Amino acid sequence: MGLQTATAALNDVQTHYCASGSGPAVVFVHGLAEDHRSWRRQQAEFADHRTYAYDVRGHGASTLGDANGTLAQLRDDLLAFLDEVSGPAVCVGFSLGGTVVLSAAAHRPDLVTGVIVLGTSSVVGRAAAEINLQRAAETGDAVLASLRADTAMMVSNSTVDVDEVVARRAESIGDGRGYANAATAMAGLRGNPLTPELAAIKCPVAVIGGEHDVLCPRKAADILLEALPQATYQEIPDAGHLMNVDNPEAVTAALRSALAAGRGPLEPS
């Protein structure tokens, strides 16, 4: 089944998404300043799954709604998507999206049957929180300048056309209000870490990190692995934070492996 686009009224948002393939359901959640297109390669290759990739509120073609700058609201958007569009599914999230997925899995184990997170943190330090709040406050040309600087730091593959990536990310955030909302939500992990909630996750969890990720280094993965002792870890070689840009072949292979290994609930220790 080819790529299909649609819009669903979920909570207070018109949520745009793309669906493809047939088989077990997989829902992809993108990172900050991205949209559903960041998963286009995986949707094309995973034809043996029914895949969905939606635009987080205020990103891509999804509306912003009454955004309140919290992870809980973004989590509830994913839960509404699972409840009303895809049905229970394995959820794959990158960075911001990974945090959303982990929160959803902790709150509604009946809807999240498996978790795969890439470049994801359950807590942020003071410097990261301050940067996110600074990004949320920026307007006009400052947004594009910061997006360019941040993107360059997130990429380690010298063959990547950074200008092209920046242009795509800038298009995904539109007027910037959804970007500011999501950045505020991520900053909130400083005072309200997700880590204590991870113990409530009962489904299989795969953690994927980039070898050269300076924004979400191995320490962040180790925090997740300590809180989720039955989780697995894979590392994407030759990749920074934007690992699906730096090394998409390895990301696709890692996701395929995680999907194959992550069927069924975890057995008790």
C-alpha positions as a printed NumPy array, in Angstrom:
array([[  0.   ,   0.   ,   0.   ],
       [  1.482,   3.313,  -1.091],
       [  1.914,   6.452,   0.964],
       [ -1.39 ,   8.029,   1.989],
       [ -1.849,  11.448,   3.593],
       [ -4.698,  12.392,   5.874],
       [ -5.736,  14.72 ,   8.686],
       [ -7.428,  13.726,  11.939],
       [ -9.078,  15.947,  14.556],
       [ -7.278,  14.917,  17.751],
       [ -7.71 ,  16.826,  21.001],
       [ -7.583,  20.483,  19.924],
       [ -5.372,  19.91 ,  16.86 ],
       [ -5.844,  19.022,  13.215],
       [ -3.11 ,  16.395,  13.018],
       [ -1.578,  15.705,   9.622],
       [ -0.066,  12.272,   9.025],
       [  1.151,   9.849,   6.375],
       [  0.385,   6.13 ,   6.407],
       [  1.87 ,   3.303,   4.375],
       [  2.23 ,  -0.452,   4.159],
       [  0.268,  -3.232,   5.821],
       [  0.867,  -5.415,   8.834],
       [  1.648,  -4.663,  12.491],
       [  1.227,  -0.981,  13.346],
       [  4.234,   1.295,  13.887],
       [  3.886,   4.99 ,  14.733],
       [  6.838,   7.343,  14.158],
       [  7.243,  10.579,  16.138],
       [  9.764,  13.13 ,  14.851],
       [ 12.097,  15.444,  16.73 ],
       [ 12.138,  19.179,  17.366],
       [ 12.074,  21.272,  14.176],
       [ 11.198,  18.304,  11.972],
       [  8.037,  16.787,  10.533],
       [  6.75 ,  13.446,   9.229],
       [  9.149,  13.576,   6.268],
       [ 12.077,  12.657,   8.506],
       [ 10.709,   9.068,   8.487],
       [ 10.005,   8.867,   4.744],
       [ 12.818,   6.361,   4.1  ],
       [ 11.623,   3.998,   6.8  ],
       [  8.014,   4.222,   5.654],
       [  9.127,   3.259,   2.15 ],
       [ 11.215,   0.307,   3.335],
       [  8.935,  -1.114,   6.033],
       [  6.134,  -2.139,   3.683],
       [  5.503,  -5.211,   5.842],
       [  4.242,  -2.942,   8.615],
       [  1.408,  -0.451,   8.694],
       [  3.42 ,   2.672,   9.395],
       [  2.196,   6.094,  10.448],
       [  4.223,   9.293,  10.746],
       [  2.421,  12.363,  12.048],
       [  3.36 ,  16.022,  12.416],
       [  3.664,  17.066,  16.065],
       [  1.379,  19.992,  16.917],
       [  2.634,  23.216,  15.352],
       [  5.038,  21.358,  13.038],
       [  4.571,  20.498,   9.383],
       [  0.912,  20.65 ,   8.387],
       [ -0.509,  20.085,  11.889],
       [ -2.157,  23.006,  13.632],
       [ -0.876,  24.358,  16.949],
       [ -4.082,  24.342,  18.955],
       [ -4.084,  25.665,  22.507],
       [ -0.468,  24.71 ,  23.144],
       [  0.756,  24.856,  26.738],
       [  4.452,  23.966,  26.415],
       [  4.269,  20.664,  28.285],
       [  5.411,  17.141,  27.563],
       [  2.106,  15.879,  28.96 ],
       [  0.167,  17.621,  26.198],
       [  2.448,  16.228,  23.476],
       [  2.135,  12.79 ,  25.08 ],
       [ -1.652,  13.058,  25.068],
       [ -1.542,  13.959,  21.369],
       [  0.282,  10.694,  20.657],
       [ -2.145,   8.74 ,  22.834],
       [ -5.072,  10.266,  20.934],
       [ -3.437,   9.23 ,  17.655],
       [ -3.023,   5.664,  18.92 ],
       [ -6.551,   5.577,  20.275],
       [ -8.313,   7.053,  17.254],
       [ -6.132,   6.418,  14.189],
       [ -3.573,   3.627,  14.35 ],
       [ -4.718,   1.464,  17.238],
       [ -2.146,  -0.039,  19.628],
       [  1.306,   0.143,  18.058],
       [  5.035,   0.011,  18.452],
       [  6.08 ,   3.646,  18.803],
       [  9.357,   4.99 ,  17.425],
       [ 10.552,   8.42 ,  18.536],
       [ 13.566,  10.564,  17.803],
       [ 14.843,  13.071,  20.395],
       [ 11.747,  15.08 ,  21.418],
       [  9.676,  12.313,  19.851],
       [ 11.446,   9.668,  21.897],
       [ 10.615,  11.47 ,  25.121],
       [  6.977,  11.709,  24.02 ],
       [  6.934,   7.979,  23.253],
       [  8.441,   7.009,  26.62 ],
       [  5.891,   9.134,  28.468],
       [  3.049,   7.582,  26.461],
       [  4.303,   4.054,  27.179],
       [  4.451,   4.791,  30.911],
       [  0.893,   6.145,  30.965],
       [ -0.962,   3.847,  28.551],
       [  0.656,   0.403,  28.28 ],
       [ -2.477,  -0.824,  26.516],
       [ -1.759,   1.445,  23.546],
       [  2.053,   1.262,  23.287],
       [  3.103,  -2.303,  22.479],
       [  6.793,  -1.548,  22.013],
       [  9.182,   1.397,  22.228],
       [ 12.151,   2.383,  20.089],
       [ 13.862,   5.673,  20.93 ],
       [ 16.727,   7.365,  19.11 ],
       [ 18.862,  10.198,  20.499],
       [ 16.551,  10.522,  23.484],
       [ 16.918,  11.893,  27.009],
       [ 14.595,  11.53 ,  30.004],
       [ 16.153,  14.52 ,  31.779],
       [ 18.045,  17.631,  30.651],
       [ 20.746,  19.602,  32.422],
       [ 20.687,  23.291,  33.22 ],
       [ 22.592,  24.349,  30.091],
       [ 20.316,  22.351,  27.778],
       [ 17.206,  23.716,  29.484],
       [ 18.465,  27.284,  29.13 ],
       [ 19.226,  26.763,  25.442],
       [ 15.754,  25.34 ,  24.832],
       [ 14.135,  28.307,  26.567],
       [ 16.315,  30.675,  24.566],
       [ 15.23 ,  28.984,  21.341],
       [ 11.602,  29.249,  22.445],
       [ 11.96 ,  33.009,  22.949],
       [ 13.66 ,  33.763,  19.62 ],
       [ 11.818,  35.362,  16.721],
       [ 12.489,  36.357,  13.128],
       [ 16.001,  35.961,  11.751],
       [ 17.303,  34.712,  15.1  ],
       [ 15.274,  31.515,  14.696],
       [ 16.886,  30.672,  11.364],
       [ 20.36 ,  31.571,  12.616],
       [ 20.002,  29.295,  15.628],
       [ 18.487,  26.538,  13.513],
       [ 21.491,  26.686,  11.215],
       [ 23.991,  26.609,  14.09 ],
       [ 22.153,  23.807,  15.87 ],
       [ 21.842,  21.714,  12.719],
       [ 25.559,  22.012,  11.965],
       [ 26.279,  20.73 ,  15.495],
       [ 23.883,  17.814,  15.064],
       [ 25.516,  16.481,  11.879],
       [ 28.857,  14.66 ,  11.765],
       [ 28.874,  13.347,   8.18 ],
       [ 30.856,  15.822,   6.063],
       [ 28.997,  14.773,   2.896],
       [ 25.638,  15.956,   4.23 ],
       [ 24.285,  19.134,   2.621],
       [ 23.656,  21.117,   5.812],
       [ 21.941,  23.955,   3.927],
       [ 19.416,  21.49 ,   2.52 ],
       [ 18.739,  20.039,   5.968],
       [ 18.332,  23.517,   7.466],
       [ 15.887,  24.512,   4.719],
       [ 13.78 ,  21.414,   5.36 ],
       [ 13.796,  21.982,   9.123],
       [ 12.892,  25.657,   8.683],
       [  9.965,  24.68 ,   6.465],
       [  8.765,  22.204,   9.09 ],
       [  8.447,  24.845,  11.833],
       [  6.536,  27.425,   9.81 ],
       [  5.902,  30.494,  11.966],
       [  7.946,  28.951,  14.795],
       [  5.217,  28.768,  17.424],
       [  5.101,  24.971,  17.468],
       [  8.882,  24.872,  17.646],
       [  8.818,  27.226,  20.628],
       [  6.126,  25.121,  22.287],
       [  8.094,  21.886,  21.901],
       [ 11.358,  23.497,  23.004],
       [  9.59 ,  24.707,  26.144],
       [  8.341,  21.185,  26.791],
       [ 11.87 ,  19.813,  26.522],
       [ 13.194,  22.488,  28.892],
       [ 10.617,  21.27 ,  31.407],
       [ 12.544,  18.021,  31.777],
       [ 15.041,  19.98 ,  33.878],
       [ 12.664,  20.432,  36.792],
       [ 10.361,  17.516,  36.016],
       [ 12.443,  14.61 ,  34.688],
       [ 10.709,  11.709,  32.979],
       [ 13.139,   9.208,  34.51 ],
       [ 11.005,   8.233,  37.558],
       [  8.1  ,   7.31 ,  35.264],
       [ 10.132,   4.816,  33.232],
       [  9.607,   2.024,  35.756],
       [  5.962,   1.891,  34.667],
       [  6.939,   0.816,  31.12 ],
       [  6.283,  -2.897,  30.614],
       [  6.724,  -3.282,  26.865],
       [ 10.05 ,  -3.982,  25.081],
       [ 12.287,  -0.927,  24.767],
       [ 15.155,  -0.422,  22.321],
       [ 17.488,   2.53 ,  22.827],
       [ 19.487,   3.749,  19.819],
       [ 22.283,   6.308,  20.03 ],
       [ 24.585,   8.076,  17.586],
       [ 28.311,   7.467,  17.921],
       [ 29.13 ,  11.193,  17.745],
       [ 25.953,  12.669,  19.271],
       [ 27.039,  15.68 ,  21.32 ],
       [ 23.492,  16.705,  22.263],
       [ 22.387,  13.314,  23.54 ],
       [ 25.584,  11.375,  24.342],
       [ 25.909,   7.842,  25.686],
       [ 25.335,   9.168,  29.22 ],
       [ 21.728,   9.932,  28.281],
       [ 21.257,   6.4  ,  26.973],
       [ 22.815,   4.983,  30.14 ],
       [ 20.24 ,   6.828,  32.264],
       [ 17.488,   5.156,  30.246],
       [ 19.161,   1.75 ,  30.422],
       [ 19.57 ,   1.99 ,  34.169],
       [ 15.897,   2.837,  34.619],
       [ 14.885,   0.15 ,  32.086],
       [ 17.162,  -2.797,  32.922],
       [ 15.624,  -5.048,  30.263],
       [ 16.069,  -2.492,  27.479],
       [ 18.57 ,  -3.049,  24.679],
       [ 21.074,  -0.608,  23.181],
       [ 22.379,  -0.158,  19.642],
       [ 24.778,   2.521,  18.412],
       [ 24.73 ,   4.059,  14.958],
       [ 28.313,   4.478,  13.697],
       [ 29.515,   7.648,  11.984],
       [ 26.471,   9.601,  13.116],
       [ 25.714,  12.659,  15.212],
       [ 22.374,  13.598,  16.725],
       [ 20.64 ,  13.71 ,  13.332],
       [ 21.543,  10.068,  12.803],
       [ 18.838,   9.482,  10.207],
       [ 20.52 ,  12.193,   8.137],
       [ 24.112,  11.118,   8.78 ],
       [ 23.66 ,   7.358,   8.363],
       [ 20.12 ,   6.448,   7.278],
       [ 21.091,   2.952,   6.14 ],
       [ 22.341,   2.019,   9.61 ],
       [ 19.293,   3.607,  11.258],
       [ 16.954,   1.605,   9.038],
       [ 18.834,  -1.605,   9.831],
       [ 18.752,  -0.879,  13.568],
       [ 15.023,  -0.158,  13.47 ],
       [ 14.385,  -3.333,  11.493],
       [ 16.34 ,  -5.333,  14.067],
       [ 14.522,  -3.706,  16.978],
       [ 11.115,  -4.3  ,  15.413],
       [ 11.943,  -7.968,  14.837],
       [ 13.207,  -8.438,  18.405],
       [ 10.559,  -6.42 ,  20.217],
       [  7.424,  -8.487,  19.817],
       [  5.418,  -9.315,  22.916],
       [  5.567,  -8.076,  26.513],
       [  8.654,  -8.245,  28.649],
       [  8.932, -11.211,  30.95 ],
       [  9.328, -10.457,  34.657],
       [ 12.892, -10.413,  35.934]])
